[in-house]
PDB file of C-alpha atoms in Angstrom:
ATOM      1  CA  MET A  78     -39.747   1.535  -9.369  1.00 57.00           C
ATOM      2  CA  GLN A  79     -37.309   1.856  -6.501  1.00 62.00           C
ATOM      3  CA  ILE A  80     -33.577   2.044  -7.197  1.00 60.00           C
ATOM      4  CA  ASP A  81     -31.608   0.173  -4.542  1.00 66.00           C
ATOM      5  CA  ASN A  82     -28.166   1.129  -5.719  1.00 64.00           C
ATOM      6  CA  ASP A  83     -27.062   4.550  -6.887  1.00 65.00           C
ATOM      7  CA  ASN A  84     -24.216   4.030  -9.371  1.00 69.00           C
ATOM      8  CA  ASN A  85     -22.589   7.186  -8.051  1.00 70.00           C
ATOM      9  CA  SER A  86     -22.348   5.822  -4.517  1.00 75.00           C
ATOM     10  CA  LEU A  87     -19.233   4.098  -3.249  1.00 78.00           C
ATOM     11  CA  ASN A  88     -19.226   0.577  -1.847  1.00 83.00           C
ATOM     12  CA  LYS A  89     -17.104   1.165   1.271  1.00 86.00           C
ATOM     13  CA  LYS A  90     -15.896  -2.410   1.852  1.00 90.00           C
ATOM     14  CA  PRO A  91     -14.016  -2.892  -1.461  1.00 91.00           C
ATOM     15  CA  TYR A  92     -12.863   0.741  -1.323  1.00 91.00           C
ATOM     16  CA  SER A  93     -11.371   0.233   2.159  1.00 91.00           C
ATOM     17  CA  GLU A  94      -9.718  -3.009   1.015  1.00 93.00           C
ATOM     18  CA  VAL A  95      -8.088  -1.268  -1.958  1.00 93.00           C
ATOM     19  CA  LEU A  96      -6.775   1.477   0.331  1.00 93.00           C
ATOM     20  CA  HIS A  97      -5.370  -1.217   2.661  1.00 91.00           C
ATOM     21  CA  ILE A  98      -3.638  -3.066  -0.195  1.00 92.00           C
ATOM     22  CA  ILE A  99      -2.077   0.165  -1.414  1.00 93.00           C
ATOM     23  CA  GLY A 100      -1.091   1.164   2.136  1.00 92.00           C
ATOM     24  CA  LEU A 101      -3.298   4.206   2.482  1.00 93.00           C
ATOM     25  CA  THR A 102      -5.968   5.271   4.935  1.00 92.00           C
ATOM     26  CA  GLU A 103      -8.823   7.732   4.829  1.00 92.00           C
ATOM     27  CA  VAL A 104      -9.033  10.229   7.701  1.00 91.00           C
ATOM     28  CA  GLN A 105     -11.352  13.078   8.622  1.00 92.00           C
ATOM     29  CA  GLU A 106      -9.567  16.409   8.797  1.00 90.00           C
ATOM     30  CA  SER A 107     -11.354  19.752   9.090  1.00 92.00           C
ATOM     31  CA  GLY A 108     -14.593  18.107   7.969  1.00 91.00           C
ATOM     32  CA  GLU A 109     -13.025  16.619   4.831  1.00 92.00           C
ATOM     33  CA  GLU A 110     -12.022  13.064   4.038  1.00 90.00           C
ATOM     34  CA  ILE A 111      -8.327  12.914   3.172  1.00 93.00           C
ATOM     35  CA  ILE A 112      -6.385   9.906   1.863  1.00 93.00           C
ATOM     36  CA  ARG A 113      -2.831   9.549   3.151  1.00 92.00           C
ATOM     37  CA  PRO A 114      -0.268   6.857   3.961  1.00 90.00           C
ATOM     38  CA  LYS A 115      -0.896   4.937   7.173  1.00 91.00           C
ATOM     39  CA  LYS A 116       0.984   5.998  10.312  1.00 89.00           C
ATOM     40  CA  GLN A 117       4.311   4.300  11.043  1.00 86.00           C
ATOM     41  CA  GLY A 118       2.983   1.721  13.553  1.00 88.00           C
ATOM     42  CA  GLU A 119      -0.071   0.855  11.413  1.00 88.00           C
ATOM     43  CA  ARG A 120       1.688   0.090   8.139  1.00 86.00           C
ATOM     44  CA  TYR A 121       1.326  -3.265   6.375  1.00 82.00           C
ATOM     45  CA  SER A 122       4.700  -4.543   5.131  1.00 83.00           C
ATOM     46  CA  ALA A 123       3.209  -6.148   2.000  1.00 86.00           C
ATOM     47  CA  SER A 124       1.348  -3.021   0.865  1.00 91.00           C
ATOM     48  CA  LEU A 125       2.204  -1.525  -2.503  1.00 89.00           C
ATOM     49  CA  ILE A 126       3.474   1.710  -1.014  1.00 86.00           C
ATOM     50  CA  GLU A 127       5.780  -0.095   1.446  1.00 84.00           C
ATOM     51  CA  ASN A 128       7.176  -2.359  -1.276  1.00 79.00           C
ATOM     52  CA  THR A 129       7.730   0.636  -3.533  1.00 80.00           C
ATOM     53  CA  THR A 130       9.737   2.454  -0.888  1.00 76.00           C
ATOM     54  CA  THR A 131      11.704  -0.515   0.499  1.00 74.00           C
ATOM     55  CA  GLN A 132      12.430  -2.514  -2.681  1.00 72.00           C
ATOM     56  CA  PRO A 133      15.151  -0.169  -4.022  1.00 66.00           C
ATOM     57  CA  GLU A 134      16.885  -0.245  -0.631  1.00 67.00           C
ATOM     58  CA  PHE A 135      16.742  -4.065  -0.619  1.00 68.00           C
ATOM     59  CA  LEU A 136      18.117  -4.324  -4.161  1.00 68.00           C
ATOM     60  CA  GLU A 137      20.994  -2.048  -3.251  1.00 70.00           C
ATOM     61  CA  LYS A 138      21.935  -4.328  -0.342  1.00 70.00           C
ATOM     62  CA  ILE A 139      21.576  -7.595  -2.261  1.00 69.00           C
ATOM     63  CA  THR A 140      24.134  -6.512  -4.858  1.00 70.00           C
ATOM     64  CA  ARG A 141      26.745  -6.362  -2.084  1.00 71.00           C
ATOM     65  CA  LEU A 142      26.412 -10.075  -1.238  1.00 72.00           C
ATOM     66  CA  GLU A 143      29.493 -12.187  -1.736  1.00 76.00           C
ATOM     67  CA  ASN A 144      29.119 -14.886  -4.395  1.00 76.00           C
ATOM     68  CA  LEU A 145      25.928 -13.331  -5.698  1.00 70.00           C
ATOM     69  CA  HIS A 146      26.032 -15.632  -8.727  1.00 72.00           C
ATOM     70  CA  LYS A 147      25.202 -18.604  -6.449  1.00 74.00           C
ATOM     71  CA  PHE A 148      21.729 -17.152  -5.860  1.00 70.00           C
ATOM     72  CA  GLY A 149      20.771 -17.068  -9.543  1.00 71.00           C
ATOM     73  CA  ASN A 150      19.688 -14.093 -11.629  1.00 67.00           C
ATOM     74  CA  THR A 151      18.587 -11.090  -9.594  1.00 52.00           C
TER      75      THR A 151
END
């Protein structure tokens, strides 16, 4: 019986997609694969890591709007 799929192997396509959604990339460095945030020009504005770092800054600015009550609950 031949085993086509080793359960310990990684399916690269979904793995790469998850890294993209989070905002990370995998790079080769000194013969090792390292996961790190994408470089400045390659970042995806809707990634989890970008939203985590920019959301507090946005919320700080929105509280300074005049007539904030007109925009509903924030």
